[in-house]
Backbone atoms as SQL, in Angstrom:
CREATE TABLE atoms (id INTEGER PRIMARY KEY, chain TEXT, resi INTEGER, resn TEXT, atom TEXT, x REAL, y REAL, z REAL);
INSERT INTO atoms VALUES
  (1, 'A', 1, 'UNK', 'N', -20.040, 3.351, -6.128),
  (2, 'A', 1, 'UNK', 'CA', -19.378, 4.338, -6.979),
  (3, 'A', 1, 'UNK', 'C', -17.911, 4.455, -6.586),
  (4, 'A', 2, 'UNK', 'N', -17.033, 4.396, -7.613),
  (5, 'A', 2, 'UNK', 'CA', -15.681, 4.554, -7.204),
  (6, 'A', 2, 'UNK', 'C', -15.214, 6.098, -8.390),
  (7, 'A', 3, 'UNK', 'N', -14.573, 6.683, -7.432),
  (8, 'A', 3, 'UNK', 'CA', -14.039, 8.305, -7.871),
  (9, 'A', 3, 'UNK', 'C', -12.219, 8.146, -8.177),
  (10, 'A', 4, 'UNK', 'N', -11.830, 8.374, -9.642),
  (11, 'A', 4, 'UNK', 'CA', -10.286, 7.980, -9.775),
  (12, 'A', 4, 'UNK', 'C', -9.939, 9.199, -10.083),
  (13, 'A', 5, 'UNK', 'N', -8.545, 9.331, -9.414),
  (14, 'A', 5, 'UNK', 'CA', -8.000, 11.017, -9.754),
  (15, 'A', 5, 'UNK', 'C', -6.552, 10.700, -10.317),
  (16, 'A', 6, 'UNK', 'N', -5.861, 10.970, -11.421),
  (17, 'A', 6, 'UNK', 'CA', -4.819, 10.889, -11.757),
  (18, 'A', 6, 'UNK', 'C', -3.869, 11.928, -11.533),
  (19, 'A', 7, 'UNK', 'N', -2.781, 11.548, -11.304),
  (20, 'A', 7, 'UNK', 'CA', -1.820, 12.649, -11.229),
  (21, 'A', 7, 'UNK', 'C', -0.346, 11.988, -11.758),
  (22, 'A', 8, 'UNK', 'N', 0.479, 13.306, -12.055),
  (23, 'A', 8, 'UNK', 'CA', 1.838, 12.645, -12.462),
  (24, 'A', 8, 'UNK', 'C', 2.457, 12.953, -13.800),
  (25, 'A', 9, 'UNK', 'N', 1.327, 13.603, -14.549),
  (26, 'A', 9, 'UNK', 'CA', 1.272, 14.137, -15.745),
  (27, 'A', 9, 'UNK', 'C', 2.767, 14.967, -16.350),
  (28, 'A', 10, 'UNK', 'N', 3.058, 15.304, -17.221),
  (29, 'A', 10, 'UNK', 'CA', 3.681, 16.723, -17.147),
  (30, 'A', 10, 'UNK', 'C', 4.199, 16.283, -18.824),
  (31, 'A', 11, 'UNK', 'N', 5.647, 17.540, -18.773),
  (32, 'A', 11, 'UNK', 'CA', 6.265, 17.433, -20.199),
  (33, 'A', 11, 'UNK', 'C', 7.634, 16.952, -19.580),
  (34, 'A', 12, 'UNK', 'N', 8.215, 16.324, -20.073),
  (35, 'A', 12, 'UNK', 'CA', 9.462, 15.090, -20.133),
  (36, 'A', 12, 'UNK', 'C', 10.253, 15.098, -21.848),
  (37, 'A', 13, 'UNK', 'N', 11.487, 15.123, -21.185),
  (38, 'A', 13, 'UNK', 'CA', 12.181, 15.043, -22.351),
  (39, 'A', 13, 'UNK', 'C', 12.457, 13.782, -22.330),
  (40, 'A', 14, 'UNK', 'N', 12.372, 13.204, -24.157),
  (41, 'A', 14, 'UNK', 'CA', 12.864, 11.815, -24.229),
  (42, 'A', 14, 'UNK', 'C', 13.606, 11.012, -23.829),
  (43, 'A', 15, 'UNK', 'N', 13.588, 10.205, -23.342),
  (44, 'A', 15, 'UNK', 'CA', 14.615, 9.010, -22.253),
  (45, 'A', 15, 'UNK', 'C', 14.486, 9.919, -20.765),
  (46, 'A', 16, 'UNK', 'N', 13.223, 10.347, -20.677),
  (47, 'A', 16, 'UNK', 'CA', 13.129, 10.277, -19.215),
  (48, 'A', 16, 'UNK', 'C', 11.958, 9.876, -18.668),
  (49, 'A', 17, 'UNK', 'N', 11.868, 9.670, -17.267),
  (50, 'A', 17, 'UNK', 'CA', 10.794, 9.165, -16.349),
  (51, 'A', 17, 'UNK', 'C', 9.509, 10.074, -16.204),
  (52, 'A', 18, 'UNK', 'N', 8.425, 9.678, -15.911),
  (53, 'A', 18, 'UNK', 'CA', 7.369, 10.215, -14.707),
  (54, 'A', 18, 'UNK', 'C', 6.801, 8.751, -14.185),
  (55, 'A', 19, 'UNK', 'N', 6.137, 9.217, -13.150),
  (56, 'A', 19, 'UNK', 'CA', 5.543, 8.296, -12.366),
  (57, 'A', 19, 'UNK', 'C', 4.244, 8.655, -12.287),
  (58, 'A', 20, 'UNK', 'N', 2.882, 8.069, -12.623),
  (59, 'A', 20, 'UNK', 'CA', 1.832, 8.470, -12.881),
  (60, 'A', 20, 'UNK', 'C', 0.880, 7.769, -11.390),
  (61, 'A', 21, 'UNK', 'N', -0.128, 8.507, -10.581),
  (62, 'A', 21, 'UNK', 'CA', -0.622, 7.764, -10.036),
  (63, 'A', 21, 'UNK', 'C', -1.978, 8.112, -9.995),
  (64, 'A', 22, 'UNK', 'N', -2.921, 6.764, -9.732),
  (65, 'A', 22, 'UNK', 'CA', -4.044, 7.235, -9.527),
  (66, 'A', 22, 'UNK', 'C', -4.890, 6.662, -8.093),
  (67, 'A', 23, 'UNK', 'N', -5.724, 7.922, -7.337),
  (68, 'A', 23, 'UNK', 'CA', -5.888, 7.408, -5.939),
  (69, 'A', 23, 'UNK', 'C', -7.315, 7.370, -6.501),
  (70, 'A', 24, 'UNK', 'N', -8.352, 6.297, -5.734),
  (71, 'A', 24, 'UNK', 'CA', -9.284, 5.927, -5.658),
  (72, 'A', 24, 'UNK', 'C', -9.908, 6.262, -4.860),
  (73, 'A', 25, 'UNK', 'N', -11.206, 6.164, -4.666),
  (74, 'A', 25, 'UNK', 'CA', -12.014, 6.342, -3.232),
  (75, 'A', 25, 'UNK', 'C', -13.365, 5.698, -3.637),
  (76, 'A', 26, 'UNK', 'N', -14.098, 5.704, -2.819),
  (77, 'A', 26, 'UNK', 'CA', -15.937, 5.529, -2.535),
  (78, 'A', 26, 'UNK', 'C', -15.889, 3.597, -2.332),
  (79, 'A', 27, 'UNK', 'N', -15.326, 3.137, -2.929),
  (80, 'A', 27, 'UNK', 'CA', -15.412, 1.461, -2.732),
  (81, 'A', 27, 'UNK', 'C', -14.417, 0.637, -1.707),
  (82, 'A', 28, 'UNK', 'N', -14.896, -0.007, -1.616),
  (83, 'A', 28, 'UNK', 'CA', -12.762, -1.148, -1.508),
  (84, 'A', 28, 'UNK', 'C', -11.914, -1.000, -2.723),
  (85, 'A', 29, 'UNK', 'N', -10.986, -0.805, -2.378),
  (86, 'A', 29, 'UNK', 'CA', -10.164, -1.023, -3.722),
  (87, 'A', 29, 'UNK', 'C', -9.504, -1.927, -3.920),
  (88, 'A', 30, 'UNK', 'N', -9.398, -3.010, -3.381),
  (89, 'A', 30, 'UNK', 'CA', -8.854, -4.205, -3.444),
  (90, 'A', 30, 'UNK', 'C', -9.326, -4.942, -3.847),
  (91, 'A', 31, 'UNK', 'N', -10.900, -4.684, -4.050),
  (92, 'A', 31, 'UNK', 'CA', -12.075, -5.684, -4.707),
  (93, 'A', 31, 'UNK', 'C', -11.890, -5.306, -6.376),
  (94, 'A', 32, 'UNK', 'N', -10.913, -4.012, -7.248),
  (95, 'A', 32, 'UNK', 'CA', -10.971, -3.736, -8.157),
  (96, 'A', 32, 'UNK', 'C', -9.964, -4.099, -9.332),
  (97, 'A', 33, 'UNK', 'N', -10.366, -4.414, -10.293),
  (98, 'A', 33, 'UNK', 'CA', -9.092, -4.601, -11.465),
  (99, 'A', 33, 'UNK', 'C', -8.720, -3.051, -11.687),
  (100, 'A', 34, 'UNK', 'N', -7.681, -2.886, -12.218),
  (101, 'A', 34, 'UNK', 'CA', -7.191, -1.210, -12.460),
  (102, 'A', 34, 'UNK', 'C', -6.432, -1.296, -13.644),
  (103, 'A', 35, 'UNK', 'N', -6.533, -0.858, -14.374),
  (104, 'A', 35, 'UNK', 'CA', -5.990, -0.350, -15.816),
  (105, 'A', 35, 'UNK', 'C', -5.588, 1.078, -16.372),
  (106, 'A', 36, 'UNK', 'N', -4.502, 1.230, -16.971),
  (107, 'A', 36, 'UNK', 'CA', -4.116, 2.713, -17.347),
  (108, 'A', 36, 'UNK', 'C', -4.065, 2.482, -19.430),
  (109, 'A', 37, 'UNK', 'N', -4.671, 3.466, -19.318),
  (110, 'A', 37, 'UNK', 'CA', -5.153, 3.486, -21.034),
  (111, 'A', 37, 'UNK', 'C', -4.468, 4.911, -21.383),
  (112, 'A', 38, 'UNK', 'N', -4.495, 4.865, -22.423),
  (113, 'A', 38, 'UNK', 'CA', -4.014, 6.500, -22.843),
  (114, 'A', 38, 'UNK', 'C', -4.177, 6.782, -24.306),
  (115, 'A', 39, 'UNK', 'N', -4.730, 8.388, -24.410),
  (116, 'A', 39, 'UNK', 'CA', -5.388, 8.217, -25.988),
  (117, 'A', 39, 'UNK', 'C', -4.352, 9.635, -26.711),
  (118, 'A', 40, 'UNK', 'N', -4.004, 9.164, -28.165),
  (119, 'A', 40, 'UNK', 'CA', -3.279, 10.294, -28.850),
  (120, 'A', 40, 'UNK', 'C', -4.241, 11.102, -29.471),
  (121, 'A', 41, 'UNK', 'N', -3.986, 12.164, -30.000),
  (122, 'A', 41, 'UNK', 'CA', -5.079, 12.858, -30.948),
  (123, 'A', 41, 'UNK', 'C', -5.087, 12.115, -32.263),
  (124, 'A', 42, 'UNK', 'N', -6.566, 12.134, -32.332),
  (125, 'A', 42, 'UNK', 'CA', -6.712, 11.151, -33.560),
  (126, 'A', 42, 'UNK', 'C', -6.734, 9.324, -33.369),
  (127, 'A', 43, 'UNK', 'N', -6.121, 9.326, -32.248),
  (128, 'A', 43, 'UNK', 'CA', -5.783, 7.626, -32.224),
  (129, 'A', 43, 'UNK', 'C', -6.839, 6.873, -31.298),
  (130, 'A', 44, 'UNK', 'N', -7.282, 5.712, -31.454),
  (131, 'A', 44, 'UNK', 'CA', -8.170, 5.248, -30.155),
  (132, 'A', 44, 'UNK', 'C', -7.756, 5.021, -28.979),
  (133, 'A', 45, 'UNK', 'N', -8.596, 4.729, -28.122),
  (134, 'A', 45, 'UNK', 'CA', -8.071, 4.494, -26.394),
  (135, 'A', 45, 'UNK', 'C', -7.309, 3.285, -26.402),
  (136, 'A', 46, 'UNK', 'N', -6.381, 3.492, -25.920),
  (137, 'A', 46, 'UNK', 'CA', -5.742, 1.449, -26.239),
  (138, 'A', 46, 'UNK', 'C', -4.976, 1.461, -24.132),
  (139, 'A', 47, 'UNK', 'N', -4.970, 0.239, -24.173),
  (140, 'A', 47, 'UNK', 'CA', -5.040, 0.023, -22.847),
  (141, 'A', 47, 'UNK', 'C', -3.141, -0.494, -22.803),
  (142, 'A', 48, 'UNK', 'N', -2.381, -0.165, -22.223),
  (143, 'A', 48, 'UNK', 'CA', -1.054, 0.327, -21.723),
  (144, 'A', 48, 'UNK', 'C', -0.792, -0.974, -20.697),
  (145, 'A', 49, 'UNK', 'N', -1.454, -0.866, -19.811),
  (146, 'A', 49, 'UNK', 'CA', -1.296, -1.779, -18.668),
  (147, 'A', 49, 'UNK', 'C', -1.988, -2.094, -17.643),
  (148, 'A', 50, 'UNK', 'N', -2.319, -3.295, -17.282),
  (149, 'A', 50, 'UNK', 'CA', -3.612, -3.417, -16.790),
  (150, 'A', 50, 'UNK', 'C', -2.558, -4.274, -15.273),
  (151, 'A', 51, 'UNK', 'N', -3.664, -4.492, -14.043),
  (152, 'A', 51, 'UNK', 'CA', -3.037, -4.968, -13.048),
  (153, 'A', 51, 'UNK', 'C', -4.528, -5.719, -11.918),
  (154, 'A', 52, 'UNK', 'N', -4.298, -6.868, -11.540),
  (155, 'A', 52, 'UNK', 'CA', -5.218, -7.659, -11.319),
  (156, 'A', 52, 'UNK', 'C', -5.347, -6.794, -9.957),
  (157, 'A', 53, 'UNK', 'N', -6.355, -7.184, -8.660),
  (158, 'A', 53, 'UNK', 'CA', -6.656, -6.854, -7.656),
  (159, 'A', 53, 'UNK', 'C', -5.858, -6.801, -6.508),
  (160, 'A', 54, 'UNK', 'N', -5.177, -8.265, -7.092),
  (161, 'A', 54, 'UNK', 'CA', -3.620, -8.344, -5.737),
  (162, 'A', 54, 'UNK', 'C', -2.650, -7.881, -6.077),
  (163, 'A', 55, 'UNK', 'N', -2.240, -7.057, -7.594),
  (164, 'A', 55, 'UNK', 'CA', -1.095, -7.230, -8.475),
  (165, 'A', 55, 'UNK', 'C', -0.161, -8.233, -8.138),
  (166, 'A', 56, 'UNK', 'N', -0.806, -9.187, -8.244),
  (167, 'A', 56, 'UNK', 'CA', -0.062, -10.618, -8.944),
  (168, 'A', 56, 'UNK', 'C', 0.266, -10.812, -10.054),
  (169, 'A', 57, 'UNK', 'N', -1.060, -10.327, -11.140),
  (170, 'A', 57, 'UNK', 'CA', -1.427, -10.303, -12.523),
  (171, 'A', 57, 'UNK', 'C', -1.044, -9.045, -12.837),
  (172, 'A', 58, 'UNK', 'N', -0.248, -8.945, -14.188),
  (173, 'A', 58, 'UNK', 'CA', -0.263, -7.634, -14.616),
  (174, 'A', 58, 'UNK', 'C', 0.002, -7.774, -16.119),
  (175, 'A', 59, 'UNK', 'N', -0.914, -6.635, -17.252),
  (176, 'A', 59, 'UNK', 'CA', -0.667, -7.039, -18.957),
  (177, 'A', 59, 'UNK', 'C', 0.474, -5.776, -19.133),
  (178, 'A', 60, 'UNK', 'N', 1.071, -5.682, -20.124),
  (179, 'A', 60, 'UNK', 'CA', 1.422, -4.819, -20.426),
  (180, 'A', 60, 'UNK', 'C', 1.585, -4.726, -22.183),
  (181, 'A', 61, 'UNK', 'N', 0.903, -3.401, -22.953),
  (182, 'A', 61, 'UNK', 'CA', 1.051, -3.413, -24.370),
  (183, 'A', 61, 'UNK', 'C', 2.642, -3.819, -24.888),
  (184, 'A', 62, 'UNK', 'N', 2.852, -4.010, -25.970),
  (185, 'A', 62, 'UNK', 'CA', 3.780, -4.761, -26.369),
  (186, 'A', 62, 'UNK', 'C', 5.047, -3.363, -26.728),
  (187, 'A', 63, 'UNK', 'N', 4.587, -2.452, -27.275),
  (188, 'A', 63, 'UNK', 'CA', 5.283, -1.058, -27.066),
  (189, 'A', 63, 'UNK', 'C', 5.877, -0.110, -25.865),
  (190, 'A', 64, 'UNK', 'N', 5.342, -0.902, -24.557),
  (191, 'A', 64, 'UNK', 'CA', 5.655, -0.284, -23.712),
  (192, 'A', 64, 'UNK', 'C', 5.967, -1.152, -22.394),
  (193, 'A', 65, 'UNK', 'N', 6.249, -2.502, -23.073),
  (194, 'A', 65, 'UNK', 'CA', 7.098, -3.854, -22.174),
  (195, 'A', 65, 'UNK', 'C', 8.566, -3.229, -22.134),
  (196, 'A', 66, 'UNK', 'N', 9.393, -3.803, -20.369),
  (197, 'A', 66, 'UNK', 'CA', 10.260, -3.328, -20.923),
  (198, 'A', 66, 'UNK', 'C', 10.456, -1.431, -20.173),
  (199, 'A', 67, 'UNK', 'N', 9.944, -0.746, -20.553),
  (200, 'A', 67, 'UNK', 'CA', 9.967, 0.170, -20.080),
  (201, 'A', 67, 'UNK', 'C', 9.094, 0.742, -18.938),
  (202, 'A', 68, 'UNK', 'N', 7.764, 0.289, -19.000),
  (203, 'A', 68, 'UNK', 'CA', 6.640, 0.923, -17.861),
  (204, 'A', 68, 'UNK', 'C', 6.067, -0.340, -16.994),
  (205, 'A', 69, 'UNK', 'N', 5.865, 0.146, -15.641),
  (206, 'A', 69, 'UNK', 'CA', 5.720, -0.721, -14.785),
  (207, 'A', 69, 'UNK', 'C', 4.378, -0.351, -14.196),
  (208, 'A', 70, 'UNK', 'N', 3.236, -1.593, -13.953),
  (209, 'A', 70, 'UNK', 'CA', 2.404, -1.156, -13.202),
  (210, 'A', 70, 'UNK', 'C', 2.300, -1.619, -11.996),
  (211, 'A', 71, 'UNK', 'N', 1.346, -1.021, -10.366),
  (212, 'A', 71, 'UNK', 'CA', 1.742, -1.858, -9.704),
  (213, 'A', 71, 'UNK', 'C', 0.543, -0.871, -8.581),
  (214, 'A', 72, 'UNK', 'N', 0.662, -1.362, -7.683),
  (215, 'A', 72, 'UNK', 'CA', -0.608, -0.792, -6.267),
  (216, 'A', 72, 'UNK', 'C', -0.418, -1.202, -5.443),
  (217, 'A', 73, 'UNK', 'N', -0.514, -0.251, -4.266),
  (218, 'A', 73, 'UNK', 'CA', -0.574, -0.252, -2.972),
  (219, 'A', 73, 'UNK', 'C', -2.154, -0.244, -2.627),
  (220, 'A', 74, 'UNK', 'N', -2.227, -1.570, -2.057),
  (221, 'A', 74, 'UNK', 'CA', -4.402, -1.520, -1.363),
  (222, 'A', 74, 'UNK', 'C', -4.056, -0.563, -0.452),
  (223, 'A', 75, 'UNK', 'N', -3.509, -0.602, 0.352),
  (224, 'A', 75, 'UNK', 'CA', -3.456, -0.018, 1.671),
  (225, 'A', 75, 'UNK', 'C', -3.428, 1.404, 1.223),
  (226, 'A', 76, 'UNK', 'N', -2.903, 2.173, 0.473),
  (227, 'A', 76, 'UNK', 'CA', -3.362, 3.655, -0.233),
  (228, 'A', 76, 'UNK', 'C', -4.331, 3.926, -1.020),
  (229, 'A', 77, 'UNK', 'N', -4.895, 2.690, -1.573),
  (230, 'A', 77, 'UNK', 'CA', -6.210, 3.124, -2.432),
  (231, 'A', 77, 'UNK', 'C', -5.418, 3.839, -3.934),
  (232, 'A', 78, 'UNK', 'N', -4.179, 3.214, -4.323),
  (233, 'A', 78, 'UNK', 'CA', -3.347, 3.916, -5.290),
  (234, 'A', 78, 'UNK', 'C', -3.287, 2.811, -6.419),
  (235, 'A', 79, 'UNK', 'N', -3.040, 3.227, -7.460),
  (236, 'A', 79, 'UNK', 'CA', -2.460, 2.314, -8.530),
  (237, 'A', 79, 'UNK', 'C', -1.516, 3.475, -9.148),
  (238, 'A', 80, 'UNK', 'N', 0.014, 2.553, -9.786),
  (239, 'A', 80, 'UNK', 'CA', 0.939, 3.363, -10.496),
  (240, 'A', 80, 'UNK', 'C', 0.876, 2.836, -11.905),
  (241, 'A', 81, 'UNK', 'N', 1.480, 4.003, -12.514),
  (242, 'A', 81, 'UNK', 'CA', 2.654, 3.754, -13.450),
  (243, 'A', 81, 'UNK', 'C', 3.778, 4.361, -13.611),
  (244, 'A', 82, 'UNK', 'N', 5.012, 3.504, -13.557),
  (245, 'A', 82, 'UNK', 'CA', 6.245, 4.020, -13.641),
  (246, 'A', 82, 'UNK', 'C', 6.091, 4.460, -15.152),
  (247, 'A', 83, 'UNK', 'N', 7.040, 5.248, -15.768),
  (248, 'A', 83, 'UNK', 'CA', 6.898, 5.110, -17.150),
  (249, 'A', 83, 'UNK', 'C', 8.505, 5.736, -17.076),
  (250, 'A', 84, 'UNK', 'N', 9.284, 4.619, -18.140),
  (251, 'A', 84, 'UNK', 'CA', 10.773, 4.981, -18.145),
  (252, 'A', 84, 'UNK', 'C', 11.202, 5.477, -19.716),
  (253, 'A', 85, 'UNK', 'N', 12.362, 5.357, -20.053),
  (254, 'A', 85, 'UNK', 'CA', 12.933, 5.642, -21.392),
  (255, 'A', 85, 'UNK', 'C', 11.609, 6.215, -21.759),
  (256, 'A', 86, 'UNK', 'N', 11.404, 7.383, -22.017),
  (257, 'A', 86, 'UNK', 'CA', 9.874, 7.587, -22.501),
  (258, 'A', 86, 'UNK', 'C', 10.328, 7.913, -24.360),
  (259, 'A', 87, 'UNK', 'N', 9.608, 8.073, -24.928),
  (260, 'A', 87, 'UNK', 'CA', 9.766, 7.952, -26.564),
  (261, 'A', 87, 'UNK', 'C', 8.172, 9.305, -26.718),
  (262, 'A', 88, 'UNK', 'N', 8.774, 10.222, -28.153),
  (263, 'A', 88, 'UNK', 'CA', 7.886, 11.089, -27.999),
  (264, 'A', 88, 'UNK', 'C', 6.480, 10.130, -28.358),
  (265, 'A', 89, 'UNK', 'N', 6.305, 9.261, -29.027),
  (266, 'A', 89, 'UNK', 'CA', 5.452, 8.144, -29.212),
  (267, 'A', 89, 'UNK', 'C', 4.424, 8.144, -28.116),
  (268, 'A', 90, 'UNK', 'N', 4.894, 8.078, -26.757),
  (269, 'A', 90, 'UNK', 'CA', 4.379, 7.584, -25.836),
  (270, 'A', 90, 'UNK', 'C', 3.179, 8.908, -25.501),
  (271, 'A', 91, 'UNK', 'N', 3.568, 10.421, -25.914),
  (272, 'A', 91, 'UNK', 'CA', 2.290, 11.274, -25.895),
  (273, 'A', 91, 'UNK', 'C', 1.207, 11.028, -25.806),
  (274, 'A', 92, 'UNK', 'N', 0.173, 11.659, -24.719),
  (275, 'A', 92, 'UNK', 'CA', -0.918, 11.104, -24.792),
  (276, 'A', 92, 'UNK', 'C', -1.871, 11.707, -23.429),
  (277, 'A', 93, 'UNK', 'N', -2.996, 11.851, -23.471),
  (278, 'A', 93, 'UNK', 'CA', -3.658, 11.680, -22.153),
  (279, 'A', 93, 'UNK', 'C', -3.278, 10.137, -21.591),
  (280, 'A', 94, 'UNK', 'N', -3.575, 10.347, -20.387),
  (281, 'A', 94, 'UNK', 'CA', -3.585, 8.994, -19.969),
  (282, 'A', 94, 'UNK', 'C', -4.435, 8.601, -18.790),
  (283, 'A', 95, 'UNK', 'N', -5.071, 7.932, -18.711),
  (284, 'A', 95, 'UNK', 'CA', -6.539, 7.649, -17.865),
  (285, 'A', 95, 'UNK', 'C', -5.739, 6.549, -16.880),
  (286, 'A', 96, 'UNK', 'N', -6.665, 6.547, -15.755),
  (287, 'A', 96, 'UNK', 'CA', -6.738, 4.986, -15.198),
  (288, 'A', 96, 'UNK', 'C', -8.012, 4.565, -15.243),
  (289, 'A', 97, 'UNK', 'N', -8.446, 3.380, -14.938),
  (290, 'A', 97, 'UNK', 'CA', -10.085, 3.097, -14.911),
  (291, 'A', 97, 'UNK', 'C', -9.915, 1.652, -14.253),
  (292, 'A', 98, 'UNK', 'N', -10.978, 1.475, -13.437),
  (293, 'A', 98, 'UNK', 'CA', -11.402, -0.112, -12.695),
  (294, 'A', 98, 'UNK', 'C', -12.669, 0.219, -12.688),
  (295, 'A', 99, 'UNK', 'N', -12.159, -1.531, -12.492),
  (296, 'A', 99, 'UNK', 'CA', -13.536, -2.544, -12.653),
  (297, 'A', 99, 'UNK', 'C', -13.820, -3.361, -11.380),
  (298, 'A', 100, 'UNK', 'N', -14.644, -3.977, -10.878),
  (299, 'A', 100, 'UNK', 'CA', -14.362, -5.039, -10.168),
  (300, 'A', 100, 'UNK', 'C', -14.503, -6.310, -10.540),
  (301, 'A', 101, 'UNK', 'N', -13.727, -7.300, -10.395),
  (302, 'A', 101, 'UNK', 'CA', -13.283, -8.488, -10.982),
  (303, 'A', 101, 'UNK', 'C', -12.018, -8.816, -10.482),
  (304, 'A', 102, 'UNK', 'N', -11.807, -10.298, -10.705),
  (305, 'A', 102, 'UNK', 'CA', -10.375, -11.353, -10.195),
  (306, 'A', 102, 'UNK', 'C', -9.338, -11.342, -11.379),
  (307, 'A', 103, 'UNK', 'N', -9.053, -10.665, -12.615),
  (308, 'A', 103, 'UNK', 'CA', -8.225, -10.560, -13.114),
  (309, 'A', 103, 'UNK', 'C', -7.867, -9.411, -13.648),
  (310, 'A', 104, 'UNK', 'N', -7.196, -9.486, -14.666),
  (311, 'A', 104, 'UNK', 'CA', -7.178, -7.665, -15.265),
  (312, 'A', 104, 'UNK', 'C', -7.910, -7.642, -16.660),
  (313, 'A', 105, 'UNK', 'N', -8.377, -6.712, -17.141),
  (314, 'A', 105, 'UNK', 'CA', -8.710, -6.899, -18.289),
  (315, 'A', 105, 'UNK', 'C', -7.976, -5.824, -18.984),
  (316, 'A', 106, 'UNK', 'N', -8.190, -5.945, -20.345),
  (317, 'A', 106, 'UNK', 'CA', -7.463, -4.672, -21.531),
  (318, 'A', 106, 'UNK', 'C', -8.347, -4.277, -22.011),
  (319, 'A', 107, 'UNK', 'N', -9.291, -4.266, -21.990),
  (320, 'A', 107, 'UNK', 'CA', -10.830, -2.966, -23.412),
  (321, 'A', 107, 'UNK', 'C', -11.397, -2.369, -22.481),
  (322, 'A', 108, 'UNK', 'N', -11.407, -1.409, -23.376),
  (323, 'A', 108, 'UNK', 'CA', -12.137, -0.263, -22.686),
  (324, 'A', 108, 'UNK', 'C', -13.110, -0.240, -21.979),
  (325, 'A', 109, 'UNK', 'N', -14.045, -1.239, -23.043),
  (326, 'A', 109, 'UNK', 'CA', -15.325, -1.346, -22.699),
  (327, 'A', 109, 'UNK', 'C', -15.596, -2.393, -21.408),
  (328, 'A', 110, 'UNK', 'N', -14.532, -2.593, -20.951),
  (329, 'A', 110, 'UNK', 'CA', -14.485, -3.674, -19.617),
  (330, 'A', 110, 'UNK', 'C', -14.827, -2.790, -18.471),
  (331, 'A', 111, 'UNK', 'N', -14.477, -1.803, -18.633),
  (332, 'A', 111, 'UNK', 'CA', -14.374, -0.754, -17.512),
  (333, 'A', 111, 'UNK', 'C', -15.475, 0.058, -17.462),
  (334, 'A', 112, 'UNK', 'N', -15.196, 0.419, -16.031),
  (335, 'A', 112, 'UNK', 'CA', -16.685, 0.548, -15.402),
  (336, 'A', 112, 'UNK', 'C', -16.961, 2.294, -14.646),
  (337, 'A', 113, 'UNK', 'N', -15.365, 2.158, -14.270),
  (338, 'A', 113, 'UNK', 'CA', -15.293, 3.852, -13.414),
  (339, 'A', 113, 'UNK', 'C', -13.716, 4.055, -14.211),
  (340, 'A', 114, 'UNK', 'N', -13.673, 6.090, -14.670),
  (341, 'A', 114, 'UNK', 'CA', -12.547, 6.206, -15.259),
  (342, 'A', 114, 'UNK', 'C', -12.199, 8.008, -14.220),
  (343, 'A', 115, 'UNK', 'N', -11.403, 7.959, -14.897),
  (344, 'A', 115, 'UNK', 'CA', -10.736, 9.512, -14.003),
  (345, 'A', 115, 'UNK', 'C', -10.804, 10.172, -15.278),
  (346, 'A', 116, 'UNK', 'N', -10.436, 11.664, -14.948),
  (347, 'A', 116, 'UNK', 'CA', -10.396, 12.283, -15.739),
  (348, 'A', 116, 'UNK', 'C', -9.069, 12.810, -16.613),
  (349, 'A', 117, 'UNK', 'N', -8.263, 12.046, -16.328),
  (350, 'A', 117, 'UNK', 'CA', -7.291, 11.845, -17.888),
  (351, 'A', 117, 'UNK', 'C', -5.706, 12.675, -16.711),
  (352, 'A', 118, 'UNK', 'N', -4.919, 12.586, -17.859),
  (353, 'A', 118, 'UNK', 'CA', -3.564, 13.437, -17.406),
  (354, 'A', 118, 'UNK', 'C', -2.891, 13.597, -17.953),
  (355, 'A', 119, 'UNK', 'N', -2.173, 14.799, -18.382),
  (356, 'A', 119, 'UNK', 'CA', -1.995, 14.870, -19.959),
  (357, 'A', 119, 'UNK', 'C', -0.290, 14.831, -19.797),
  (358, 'A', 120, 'UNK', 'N', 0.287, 13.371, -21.298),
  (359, 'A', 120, 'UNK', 'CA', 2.306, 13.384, -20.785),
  (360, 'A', 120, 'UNK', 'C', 2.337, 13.640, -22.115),
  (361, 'A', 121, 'UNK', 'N', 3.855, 14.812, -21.853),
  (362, 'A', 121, 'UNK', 'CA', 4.391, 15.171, -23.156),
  (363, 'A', 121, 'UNK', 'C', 5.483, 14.893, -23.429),
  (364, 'A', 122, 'UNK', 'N', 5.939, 14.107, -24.554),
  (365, 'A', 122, 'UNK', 'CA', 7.166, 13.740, -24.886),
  (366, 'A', 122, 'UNK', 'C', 7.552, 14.511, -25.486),
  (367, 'A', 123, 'UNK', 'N', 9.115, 15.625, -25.426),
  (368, 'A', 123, 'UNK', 'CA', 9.868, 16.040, -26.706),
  (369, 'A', 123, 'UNK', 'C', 11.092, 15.377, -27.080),
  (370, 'A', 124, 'UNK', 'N', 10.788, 15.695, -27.967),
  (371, 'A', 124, 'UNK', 'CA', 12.394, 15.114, -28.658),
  (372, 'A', 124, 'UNK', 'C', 13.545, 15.897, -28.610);
């Protein structure tokens, strides 16, 4: 069983930063793929950025190349996301979730353990 806690959340005015993180526990975490998804009201879960086990590998959606960075420290049991120029667009809960596996994946349904969300607000 792996337990993900997000933090980093908040309200942000447009063209600015947060840094989102999520700490892990109960497994290795180095044995895990890690992905950050984030859902609008009304919209489906769509996967943001995903990051392989070593972050060697990393996807990033095509809306948010460019601006958001993913990335992990094993040794903290952490995975990030930078998130820059933010756009009110970018609103949303935003989850992390792993899997274990050698690459990253993007669907939802790949994933195996999720946290319980963190809610970013863009104004304009």
């Amino acid at each position: 069983q792996v337990q993900l806690v997000e933090s980093g959340g908040g309200l942000v005015q447009a063209g600015g930063s947060l840094r989102l993180s999520c700490a892990a526990s109960g497994r290795t975490f180095s044995n895990y793929a890690m992905g950050w998804f984030r859902q609008a009201p009304g919209k489906e879960r769509e996967c943001v950025a995903a990051i392989n086990w070593s972050g060697g590998n990393t996807y990033y959606e095509d809306s948010v190349k460019g601006r958001f960075t993913i990335s992990r420290d094993n040794a903290k049991n952490t995975v990030y996301l930078q998130m820059n120029s933010l756009i009110p667009e970018d609103t949303a809960v935003y989850y992390c979730a792993a899997r274990n596996g050698n690459y990253y994946y993007t669907l939802s349904q790949q994933y195996v353990y999720w946290g319980q969300g963190t809610q970013v607000t863009v104004s304009s």
